[in-house]
Coordinates of C-alpha atoms and ligand atoms in Angstrom, one line a residue:
D1 CA 0.0 0.0 0.0
P2 CA 1.7 3.2 -1.1
R3 CA 0.2 5.2 1.8
V4 CA 1.8 2.7 4.3
L5 CA 5.1 2.9 2.5
E6 CA 5.0 6.7 2.6
A7 CA 4.2 6.6 6.4
M8 CA 7.1 4.2 6.9
R9 CA 9.4 6.6 5.0
S10 CA 8.3 9.7 6.9
V11 CA 8.5 8.5 10.6
P12 CA 12.1 8.6 11.8
R13 CA 12.5 5.2 13.4
P14 CA 16.0 6.0 15.0
L15 CA 14.2 8.4 17.3
F16 CA 12.1 5.6 18.7
V17 CA 14.9 3.3 19.8
P18 CA 17.4 3.7 22.7
P19 CA 20.4 5.8 21.8
S20 CA 22.7 2.7 22.0
S21 CA 20.7 1.1 19.2
I22 CA 20.4 4.0 16.7
R23 CA 22.7 2.2 14.3
L24 CA 20.4 -0.8 14.2
A25 CA 17.2 1.2 13.9
Y26 CA 16.5 0.3 10.3
G27 CA 17.4 -3.4 10.7
D28 CA 14.4 -5.6 10.0
F29 CA 14.2 -7.1 13.5
P30 CA 12.7 -6.1 16.8
I31 CA 14.9 -4.0 19.2
P32 CA 14.7 -4.0 23.0
I33 CA 13.3 -0.7 24.5
G34 CA 13.7 -1.6 28.1
Y35 CA 11.3 -3.2 30.7
G36 CA 11.5 -6.5 28.8
Q37 CA 9.7 -5.0 25.8
T38 CA 10.6 -4.4 22.1
I39 CA 9.8 -2.1 19.2
S40 CA 8.4 -4.4 16.6
Q41 CA 10.2 -5.4 13.4
P42 CA 9.5 -2.9 10.7
Y43 CA 8.2 -5.5 8.3
I44 CA 5.6 -6.5 10.8
V45 CA 4.7 -2.9 11.6
A46 CA 4.1 -2.3 7.9
L47 CA 2.2 -5.6 7.3
M48 CA -0.2 -5.1 10.3
T49 CA -0.8 -1.5 9.2
E50 CA -1.5 -2.6 5.6
M51 CA -3.8 -5.4 6.8
L52 CA -6.0 -2.9 8.7
Q53 CA -6.7 -0.8 5.6
V54 CA -6.7 2.4 7.5
K55 CA -8.5 5.4 6.0
P56 CA -8.0 9.1 6.7
E57 CA -11.3 9.5 8.5
H58 CA -10.7 6.6 10.9
K59 CA -10.5 6.5 14.7
L60 CA -8.0 3.9 15.8
L61 CA -7.1 2.1 19.0
E62 CA -3.7 0.6 19.5
V63 CA -3.0 -1.7 22.5
G64 CA 0.7 -1.8 23.5
T65 CA 2.2 1.7 22.8
G66 CA 5.8 0.5 23.6
S67 CA 8.1 3.1 21.9
G68 CA 5.2 4.9 20.2
Y69 CA 6.6 4.0 16.7
Q70 CA 3.5 2.0 15.5
A71 CA 1.2 4.8 16.8
A72 CA 3.3 7.4 14.9
I73 CA 2.9 5.4 11.7
L74 CA -0.9 5.0 12.3
S75 CA -1.2 8.8 13.1
Q76 CA -0.1 9.5 9.5
L77 CA -2.9 7.4 8.0
A78 CA -5.9 8.1 10.3
K79 CA -7.7 11.0 11.9
E80 CA -7.2 10.0 15.6
V81 CA -5.1 7.4 17.3
Y82 CA -5.7 6.3 20.9
T83 CA -3.0 4.1 22.3
I84 CA -2.7 2.3 25.6
E85 CA 0.4 1.1 27.4
I86 CA 0.5 -0.8 30.7
I87 CA 4.1 0.1 31.7
K88 CA 4.0 3.7 33.0
P89 CA 7.5 4.8 32.2
L90 CA 7.2 3.5 28.6
A91 CA 3.9 5.3 28.2
L92 CA 5.2 8.6 29.5
Q93 CA 8.3 8.3 27.3
A94 CA 6.3 7.5 24.2
E95 CA 3.8 10.4 25.0
E96 CA 6.6 12.9 25.3
R97 CA 8.3 11.6 22.1
L98 CA 5.1 11.8 20.1
K99 CA 4.4 15.3 21.2
K100 CA 8.0 16.5 20.5
L101 CA 7.8 15.0 17.0
Q102 CA 4.4 16.8 16.5
Y103 CA 2.3 13.6 16.1
L104 CA -0.6 15.6 17.7
N105 CA -3.5 13.3 16.8
V106 CA -2.2 10.6 19.1
Q107 CA -3.4 10.2 22.7
V108 CA -1.6 7.9 25.2
K109 CA -3.1 6.3 28.3
V110 CA -1.5 4.2 31.0
A111 CA -3.8 1.3 31.6
D112 CA -4.5 -2.4 30.9
G113 CA -5.5 -2.3 27.2
Y114 CA -7.4 -5.5 27.6
Y115 CA -10.3 -3.3 28.6
G116 CA -10.0 -1.0 25.6
W117 CA -10.8 2.7 25.9
E118 CA -14.5 3.0 26.5
E119 CA -14.9 6.8 26.3
H120 CA -13.6 6.9 22.8
A121 CA -15.2 3.8 21.5
P122 CA -16.3 2.6 18.9
F123 CA -13.1 2.3 16.9
D124 CA -12.9 1.8 13.2
R125 CA -9.8 -0.1 13.6
I126 CA -8.0 -1.8 16.5
M127 CA -4.4 -3.0 16.5
V128 CA -3.0 -5.1 19.4
T129 CA 0.7 -5.4 19.6
G130 CA 1.0 -8.0 22.4
A131 CA -0.1 -11.6 22.2
A132 CA -3.1 -13.2 24.1
T133 CA -4.6 -16.6 23.9
F134 CA -7.9 -15.2 22.9
V135 CA -9.3 -11.9 21.6
P136 CA -10.3 -9.7 24.6
P137 CA -14.1 -9.4 24.6
P138 CA -14.0 -5.7 25.5
L139 CA -12.1 -5.0 22.3
L140 CA -14.6 -6.9 20.2
K141 CA -17.3 -4.8 21.8
Q142 CA -15.5 -1.5 21.1
L143 CA -15.0 -2.4 17.4
R144 CA -17.4 -0.5 15.2
P145 CA -19.7 -2.5 12.9
G146 CA -17.8 -2.7 9.6
G147 CA -14.5 -2.4 11.6
K148 CA -11.4 -4.6 11.6
M149 CA -8.9 -5.6 14.3
C150 CA -5.4 -7.1 13.9
I151 CA -4.1 -9.1 16.9
P152 CA -1.5 -11.9 17.5
V153 CA -3.3 -14.8 19.1
G154 CA -1.5 -17.7 20.7
A155 CA 0.3 -18.8 23.9
Q156 CA 3.4 -17.2 25.3
Y157 CA 6.6 -18.7 23.9
S158 CA 4.7 -20.6 21.4
V159 CA 3.5 -19.9 17.8
Q160 CA 1.0 -17.1 17.7
Y161 CA -1.0 -16.3 14.6
L162 CA -1.6 -12.7 13.4
T163 CA -5.3 -12.8 13.3
M164 CA -7.7 -10.5 11.4
V165 CA -11.0 -10.0 13.1
E166 CA -13.9 -8.4 11.2
K167 CA -17.2 -7.2 12.5
S168 CA -19.9 -7.0 9.9
E169 CA -22.4 -4.1 9.7
K170 CA -24.9 -6.4 11.5
G171 CA -22.4 -7.2 14.2
A172 CA -21.3 -10.8 13.2
I173 CA -17.6 -11.6 14.0
T174 CA -15.3 -13.5 11.7
M175 CA -11.7 -14.3 12.4
K176 CA -9.0 -15.3 9.9
K177 CA -5.6 -16.6 10.9
T178 CA -2.7 -15.3 8.8
L179 CA 1.0 -15.7 9.3
P180 CA 2.8 -17.1 12.4
V181 CA 4.5 -14.4 14.5
M182 CA 6.2 -14.0 17.9
F183 CA 5.1 -11.1 20.1
V184 CA 5.6 -10.2 23.7
P185 CA 2.6 -11.2 25.8
L186 CA -0.3 -9.0 26.6
T187 CA -0.1 -8.8 30.4
R188 CA -2.4 -8.0 33.2
G189 CA -1.9 -5.4 35.9
D190 CA -0.1 -8.0 38.0
G191 CA 2.4 -8.7 35.2
E192 CA 1.0 -12.2 34.4
P193 CA 0.0 -12.9 30.8
W194 CA -3.6 -12.7 29.7
Q195 CA -4.5 -16.4 28.9
Ligands
SAH201 N1 3.7 -1.1 19.3 C1 5.0 -1.0 20.0 C2 5.6 -2.3 20.3 C3 5.0 -2.9 21.4 S1 5.6 -4.3 22.3 C4 6.0 -0.1 19.2 O1 5.7 0.3 18.1 O2 7.1 0.1 19.8 C5 4.1 -4.5 23.2 C6 3.8 -3.5 24.3 O3 2.6 -3.8 24.9 C7 4.8 -3.4 25.4 O4 5.3 -2.1 25.5 C8 4.0 -3.9 26.6 O5 4.4 -3.2 27.8 C9 2.6 -3.5 26.2 N2 1.6 -4.2 26.9 C10 1.6 -5.5 27.3 N3 0.4 -5.8 27.9 C11 -0.4 -4.7 27.8 C12 -1.7 -4.4 28.2 N4 -2.5 -5.3 28.8 N5 -2.2 -3.2 27.9 C13 -1.4 -2.2 27.3 N6 -0.2 -2.5 26.9 C14 0.4 -3.7 27.2

């Protein structure tokens, strides 16, 4: 998708990795960002973004802000991006970074993204960047009819499948497994994975 490629070209990935990893920023692999978390591999960022078919008028939810990189990419393609991060220092750092780089249509919240962001629901698109063994029901509920969600589904340390969830205009849910991936787990407030 040319719009996705353009967004990937415009967002400066080196500014989203720790200073010691700047040289590696454009390598096609995930990079540690502290607290046991990673900034996702650029190929996967682009692929998930393309799969969501984001339109300029869309309101998006991302679960798992991490570095803020994926949120910055999405902010170039959508009207509004709401992103939730459970690790406070990562959320605050990402928020500051996004503001400094003028990605002003992104809002960051510190919370367990399993529960979504009720005040801003429904969302046209939802992207989850941590793996769970099932699709969180609150996220299904907050997806607008006609909306799409992209989420890695599978157990921790095992194969997860990037899954496309679609909600029809009448509210029927369909899920389609796509490629195998490996994501950090979606965790609960107590640090244990959602499973
Ligand atoms: N999208 C990120 C990569 C995220 S890695 C980027 O572009 O850099 C996954 C992130 O999800 C981690 O930062 C992790 O702390 C966060 N996370 C894990 N469980 C979560 C939950 N329940 N709610 C919100 N964030 C969560």
